[in-house]
Short mmCIF file of C-alpha atoms in Angstrom, two decimals:
data_model
loop_
_atom_site.label_atom_id
_atom_site.label_comp_id
_atom_site.label_asym_id
_atom_site.label_seq_id
_atom_site.Cartn_x
_atom_site.Cartn_y
_atom_site.Cartn_z
CA MET A 278 79.53 237.38 -305.07
CA LYS A 279 77.02 237.55 -302.22
CA GLY A 280 79.44 235.42 -299.93
CA ASP A 281 82.35 237.63 -300.98
CA THR A 282 80.58 240.75 -299.70
CA ALA A 283 79.31 238.87 -296.44
CA LEU A 284 82.98 238.10 -296.00
CA ILE A 285 84.16 241.72 -296.38
CA GLN A 286 81.52 242.92 -294.18
CA PHE A 287 82.52 240.51 -291.61
CA ILE A 288 86.02 241.50 -291.62
CA VAL A 289 85.43 245.14 -291.64
CA SER A 290 82.95 244.81 -288.72
CA ILE A 291 85.64 243.05 -286.64
CA LEU A 292 88.10 245.74 -287.52
CA LEU A 293 85.50 248.27 -286.66
CA PHE A 294 84.37 246.97 -283.32
CA PHE A 295 88.14 246.49 -282.28
CA VAL A 296 89.28 250.09 -283.37
CA ILE A 297 85.95 251.95 -281.55
CA PHE A 298 86.22 249.98 -278.44
CA PHE A 299 89.85 250.37 -278.31
CA GLY A 300 89.33 254.18 -278.61
CA LEU A 301 86.89 254.51 -276.40
CA ALA A 302 88.54 252.58 -273.74
CA PHE A 303 91.85 254.47 -274.47
CA ILE A 304 89.91 257.73 -274.12
CA LEU A 305 88.05 256.77 -270.88
CA ASN A 306 91.27 255.45 -269.54
CA MET A 307 93.19 258.54 -270.26
CA LEU A 308 90.44 261.03 -268.68
CA LEU A 309 89.35 258.73 -265.72
CA ARG A 310 92.72 256.89 -265.01
CA ARG A 311 90.99 253.59 -264.32
CA THR A 312 92.57 251.23 -266.78
CA TRP A 313 90.33 248.35 -266.91
CA LEU A 314 87.04 250.36 -266.56
CA LEU A 315 85.49 249.66 -270.14
CA ALA A 316 86.48 245.93 -269.85
CA VAL A 317 84.46 245.55 -266.79
CA ILE A 318 81.45 247.68 -268.27
CA TYR A 319 81.58 245.89 -271.71
CA PRO A 320 79.48 243.14 -271.07
CA PHE A 321 76.51 245.57 -270.22
CA ILE A 322 77.30 247.18 -273.60
CA VAL A 323 77.03 243.95 -275.40
CA LEU A 324 73.68 243.45 -273.52
CA ILE A 325 72.59 246.82 -274.95
CA ILE A 326 73.92 245.89 -278.37
CA VAL A 327 72.13 242.59 -278.69
CA ASP A 328 68.71 243.08 -276.85
CA ASP A 329 65.83 245.14 -278.31
CA ILE A 330 64.36 246.31 -274.92
CA SER A 331 64.34 249.83 -273.86
CA THR A 332 66.20 250.28 -270.49
CA VAL A 333 63.43 251.67 -268.70
CA GLU A 334 61.67 247.92 -269.40
CA TYR A 335 64.34 246.52 -267.33
CA PHE A 336 62.99 248.53 -264.34
CA THR A 337 59.40 248.26 -264.89
CA SER A 338 59.38 244.63 -265.82
CA PRO A 339 62.66 243.25 -264.76
CA GLY A 340 61.80 239.37 -264.88
CA GLU A 341 60.19 239.42 -268.26
CA SER A 342 63.07 241.96 -269.68
CA PHE A 343 66.01 239.86 -268.38
CA ALA A 344 64.41 236.89 -269.64
CA GLN A 345 63.96 238.15 -272.97
CA ALA A 346 67.60 239.86 -273.17
CA PHE A 347 69.08 236.55 -272.15
CA SER A 348 66.96 234.49 -274.61
CA ARG A 349 68.51 236.69 -277.40
CA LEU A 350 72.15 236.58 -275.97
CA THR A 351 71.95 232.92 -276.62
CA ASN A 352 70.34 233.26 -279.67
CA ILE A 353 73.25 235.22 -281.49
CA THR A 354 75.49 233.54 -284.39
CA ALA A 355 79.10 232.79 -284.23
CA ALA A 356 79.78 235.68 -286.49
CA ASP A 357 78.23 238.14 -283.82
CA ILE A 358 80.07 236.51 -281.13
CA THR A 359 83.22 237.26 -283.26
CA ILE A 360 82.49 240.31 -283.77
CA LEU A 361 81.54 241.64 -279.97
CA LEU A 362 84.72 239.49 -278.96
CA ALA A 363 86.69 241.80 -281.39
CA GLY A 364 85.35 244.93 -279.54
CA PHE A 365 86.11 243.31 -276.00
CA ILE A 366 89.81 242.32 -277.23
CA GLY A 367 90.04 246.11 -278.14
CA THR A 368 89.18 247.37 -274.61
CA ILE A 369 91.67 244.66 -273.08
CA VAL A 370 94.54 245.88 -275.54
CA SER A 371 93.78 249.29 -274.74
CA GLY A 372 94.32 248.75 -270.93
CA PHE A 373 97.54 247.10 -271.89
CA VAL A 374 98.63 250.30 -274.04
CA ILE A 375 97.72 252.56 -271.22
CA ARG A 376 99.92 250.75 -268.93
CA LEU A 377 102.79 250.59 -271.18
CA LEU A 378 102.47 254.35 -271.97
CA ARG A 379 102.53 255.13 -267.96
CA ARG A 380 105.41 252.94 -267.30
CA SER A 381 107.03 254.53 -269.91
CA GLY A 382 106.63 258.01 -268.32
CA TYR A 383 103.85 259.33 -270.20
CA GLN A 384 101.28 261.12 -268.43
CA MET A 385 97.92 262.07 -270.11
CA PHE A 386 96.92 265.14 -267.89
#
């Protein structure tokens, strides 16, 4: 029974990350008219999600905090990578949808 719950949580997490980052990228693309902006920013968002470090520590002790962040990045599991990859795919799909809508003549503002 516990394995079933973990699988359901995994699938819901994948869908949730895809939808959340698709929506964020879509709104950001609509407002700023920069199609691939969130896809470029996404690696920094992943770093914020994965690490357990305050943003201030990146400026006060950069060597130690970056080393700790990259060690945590290398220690994430395949399930975490899959979930984070679903968010990245959501940002990419959002960029293609925005481009398709713009080609079709839709104007956001």
